[in-house]
């Protein structure tokens, strides 16, 4: 059964391997170029000197680090559009590999032959899903490691690892996304046993779940921290902290919102009295990166297991 499953699905596996090789051919030279320029600018040592505290006194060193970061972004910032492709890749696994896995068998009628032989439907499903999932997990792990390495200089020079897009292509969550997309595609193929409709359902479902988790759930995995600091002081958010800033507003002494999504700088002499307004900074600390990675991976692991379970139940009832 294992040998037969491999023979039936070796072409998609080889296609995925070739696609991974092509991605590596793009990522390795651009990644090396970014790392060389990052070191040439001295961004690593500059940011290391600032530390990881959330607030820091505004000095020439802070201004210099921010200037170097902007310069690096001007040179390589357009590569962030490539990172969008890496966000989409897991969805393509579900659409092109997961959805046809069962839907094609049913659409072509070959399931009647396969499921009436000595191999039971349950054994067929477990073997097919297991082999496909194992291959996907191996390729996704290599992809996650490569993309994390490639994206690291861009993240270090800008918003930090917890920010949108950066979080999605680093760490262990890309593996969880990919396996979830595969399971969603398989379930879609049992729910709508036609290849094209199941592919569309898998793509739409993946987009809805990913956006919902990213926008609604992720900022609330842990209670956000709050910092308040006067506009007349010298304290400023540390650009090297890696904190994920959720909101940066101006409030008056009663706590009433005065200016949303903004921060006022030091007041010119005589134009505002100390204590009239306060900067409020709501953020998730940068050192929560791996905690958030673990939480989100667990969420998608549970969803993946549930989808596989329901897909097997559907297979056992298909005529």
mmCIF file of C-alpha atoms in Angstrom, residues 160-290:
data_model
loop_
_atom_site.group_PDB
_atom_site.id
_atom_site.type_symbol
_atom_site.label_atom_id
_atom_site.label_comp_id
_atom_site.label_asym_id
_atom_site.label_seq_id
_atom_site.Cartn_x
_atom_site.Cartn_y
_atom_site.Cartn_z
ATOM 1 C CA UNK A 160 10.618 43.047 14.207
ATOM 2 C CA UNK A 161 9.583 39.399 14.046
ATOM 3 C CA UNK A 162 6.109 39.815 15.570
ATOM 4 C CA UNK A 163 4.826 42.189 12.900
ATOM 5 C CA UNK A 164 2.449 41.098 10.157
ATOM 6 C CA UNK A 165 4.166 39.288 7.275
ATOM 7 C CA UNK A 166 7.411 38.845 9.230
ATOM 8 C CA UNK A 167 5.739 36.539 11.747
ATOM 9 C CA UNK A 168 3.994 34.537 9.007
ATOM 10 C CA UNK A 169 7.148 33.444 7.185
ATOM 11 C CA UNK A 170 9.489 32.780 10.107
ATOM 12 C CA UNK A 171 9.781 30.182 12.826
ATOM 13 C CA UNK A 172 7.609 27.071 12.869
ATOM 14 C CA UNK A 173 4.224 28.467 11.833
ATOM 15 C CA UNK A 174 4.843 28.063 8.060
ATOM 16 C CA UNK A 175 4.935 24.285 8.610
ATOM 17 C CA UNK A 176 1.631 24.442 10.507
ATOM 18 C CA UNK A 177 0.066 26.616 7.794
ATOM 19 C CA UNK A 178 1.142 24.188 5.075
ATOM 20 C CA UNK A 179 -0.194 21.084 6.814
ATOM 21 C CA UNK A 180 -3.441 22.922 7.585
ATOM 22 C CA UNK A 181 -3.803 23.925 3.924
ATOM 23 C CA UNK A 182 -3.215 20.308 2.850
ATOM 24 C CA UNK A 183 -5.816 18.998 5.320
ATOM 25 C CA UNK A 184 -8.284 21.693 4.287
ATOM 26 C CA UNK A 185 -7.819 20.763 0.638
ATOM 27 C CA UNK A 186 -8.385 17.080 1.422
ATOM 28 C CA UNK A 187 -11.548 17.843 3.387
ATOM 29 C CA UNK A 188 -12.794 20.150 0.616
ATOM 30 C CA UNK A 189 -12.304 17.274 -1.821
ATOM 31 C CA UNK A 190 -14.552 15.040 0.291
ATOM 32 C CA UNK A 191 -17.155 17.759 0.843
ATOM 33 C CA UNK A 192 -17.307 18.893 -2.809
ATOM 34 C CA UNK A 193 -16.007 15.856 -4.723
ATOM 35 C CA UNK A 194 -15.183 17.759 -7.890
ATOM 36 C CA UNK A 195 -11.647 18.996 -8.469
ATOM 37 C CA UNK A 196 -12.263 22.628 -9.448
ATOM 38 C CA UNK A 197 -14.963 23.422 -6.835
ATOM 39 C CA UNK A 198 -12.898 21.752 -4.103
ATOM 40 C CA UNK A 199 -9.841 23.802 -5.100
ATOM 41 C CA UNK A 200 -11.873 27.005 -4.903
ATOM 42 C CA UNK A 201 -13.318 25.984 -1.537
ATOM 43 C CA UNK A 202 -9.852 25.190 -0.174
ATOM 44 C CA UNK A 203 -8.463 28.546 -1.290
ATOM 45 C CA UNK A 204 -11.358 30.538 0.129
ATOM 46 C CA UNK A 205 -11.369 28.614 3.402
ATOM 47 C CA UNK A 206 -7.632 29.034 3.868
ATOM 48 C CA UNK A 207 -7.828 32.787 3.281
ATOM 49 C CA UNK A 208 -10.720 33.232 5.733
ATOM 50 C CA UNK A 209 -9.084 31.242 8.530
ATOM 51 C CA UNK A 210 -5.658 32.821 8.106
ATOM 52 C CA UNK A 211 -7.018 36.372 8.109
ATOM 53 C CA UNK A 212 -9.281 35.663 11.090
ATOM 54 C CA UNK A 213 -6.452 34.218 13.169
ATOM 55 C CA UNK A 214 -3.978 36.915 12.177
ATOM 56 C CA UNK A 215 -6.234 39.918 12.693
ATOM 57 C CA UNK A 216 -8.579 38.796 15.469
ATOM 58 C CA UNK A 217 -6.715 36.184 17.504
ATOM 59 C CA UNK A 218 -2.978 36.861 17.310
ATOM 60 C CA UNK A 219 -2.965 40.329 18.923
ATOM 61 C CA UNK A 220 -4.844 38.778 21.884
ATOM 62 C CA UNK A 221 -2.786 35.642 22.540
ATOM 63 C CA UNK A 222 -1.463 37.413 25.636
ATOM 64 C CA UNK A 223 -2.580 40.708 27.226
ATOM 65 C CA UNK A 224 -0.837 43.637 25.555
ATOM 66 C CA UNK A 225 1.556 45.827 27.533
ATOM 67 C CA UNK A 226 0.929 49.562 27.933
ATOM 68 C CA UNK A 227 3.497 52.331 28.172
ATOM 69 C CA UNK A 228 2.820 55.990 28.816
ATOM 70 C CA UNK A 229 5.413 58.704 28.409
ATOM 71 C CA UNK A 230 5.266 62.495 28.218
ATOM 72 C CA UNK A 231 5.760 64.349 24.923
ATOM 73 C CA UNK A 232 8.228 66.698 26.565
ATOM 74 C CA UNK A 233 10.666 63.936 27.596
ATOM 75 C CA UNK A 234 13.563 62.324 25.791
ATOM 76 C CA UNK A 235 12.218 58.758 25.967
ATOM 77 C CA UNK A 236 11.317 57.080 22.681
ATOM 78 C CA UNK A 237 10.334 53.531 21.621
ATOM 79 C CA UNK A 238 13.436 51.448 21.024
ATOM 80 C CA UNK A 239 13.662 50.554 17.291
ATOM 81 C CA UNK A 240 15.755 47.479 18.171
ATOM 82 C CA UNK A 241 13.352 46.023 20.739
ATOM 83 C CA UNK A 242 11.364 43.939 18.250
ATOM 84 C CA UNK A 243 8.130 44.982 19.977
ATOM 85 C CA UNK A 244 4.919 44.710 17.978
ATOM 86 C CA UNK A 245 3.209 48.083 18.341
ATOM 87 C CA UNK A 246 -0.563 47.619 18.262
ATOM 88 C CA UNK A 247 -1.585 51.217 18.877
ATOM 89 C CA UNK A 248 0.207 54.513 19.459
ATOM 90 C CA UNK A 249 -2.162 57.266 20.571
ATOM 91 C CA UNK A 250 -2.231 60.594 22.383
ATOM 92 C CA UNK A 251 -4.472 60.918 25.469
ATOM 93 C CA UNK A 252 -5.213 63.803 27.791
ATOM 94 C CA UNK A 253 -4.839 63.746 31.592
ATOM 95 C CA UNK A 254 -8.289 62.156 32.026
ATOM 96 C CA UNK A 255 -7.369 59.264 29.720
ATOM 97 C CA UNK A 256 -9.561 60.501 26.869
ATOM 98 C CA UNK A 257 -8.265 59.792 23.376
ATOM 99 C CA UNK A 258 -7.084 63.003 21.754
ATOM 100 C CA UNK A 259 -5.259 61.856 18.637
ATOM 101 C CA UNK A 260 -5.534 58.218 17.465
ATOM 102 C CA UNK A 261 -2.701 56.336 15.792
ATOM 103 C CA UNK A 262 -0.209 59.136 16.346
ATOM 104 C CA UNK A 263 2.491 60.340 18.636
ATOM 105 C CA UNK A 264 3.384 63.946 19.227
ATOM 106 C CA UNK A 265 6.997 64.875 19.595
ATOM 107 C CA UNK A 266 8.574 67.258 22.080
ATOM 108 C CA UNK A 267 6.447 70.395 22.408
ATOM 109 C CA UNK A 268 7.962 73.723 21.330
ATOM 110 C CA UNK A 269 8.548 76.041 24.308
ATOM 111 C CA UNK A 270 5.316 77.627 25.523
ATOM 112 C CA UNK A 271 3.004 75.666 23.205
ATOM 113 C CA UNK A 272 1.873 72.920 25.602
ATOM 114 C CA UNK A 273 2.096 72.491 29.329
ATOM 115 C CA UNK A 274 3.723 69.401 30.823
ATOM 116 C CA UNK A 275 1.061 66.915 31.788
ATOM 117 C CA UNK A 276 -1.634 68.199 29.394
ATOM 118 C CA UNK A 277 -1.270 65.197 27.078
ATOM 119 C CA UNK A 278 0.468 61.818 27.239
ATOM 120 C CA UNK A 279 1.683 59.355 24.649
ATOM 121 C CA UNK A 280 0.132 55.899 25.039
ATOM 122 C CA UNK A 281 1.873 52.897 23.506
ATOM 123 C CA UNK A 282 0.101 49.511 23.404
ATOM 124 C CA UNK A 283 2.376 46.685 22.295
ATOM 125 C CA UNK A 284 3.290 43.021 22.440
ATOM 126 C CA UNK A 285 6.898 42.600 23.667
ATOM 127 C CA UNK A 286 9.327 41.204 21.122
ATOM 128 C CA UNK A 287 10.443 38.413 23.462
ATOM 129 C CA UNK A 288 7.005 36.794 23.055
ATOM 130 C CA UNK A 289 7.844 35.705 19.512
ATOM 131 C CA UNK A 290 8.340 32.004 20.265
#
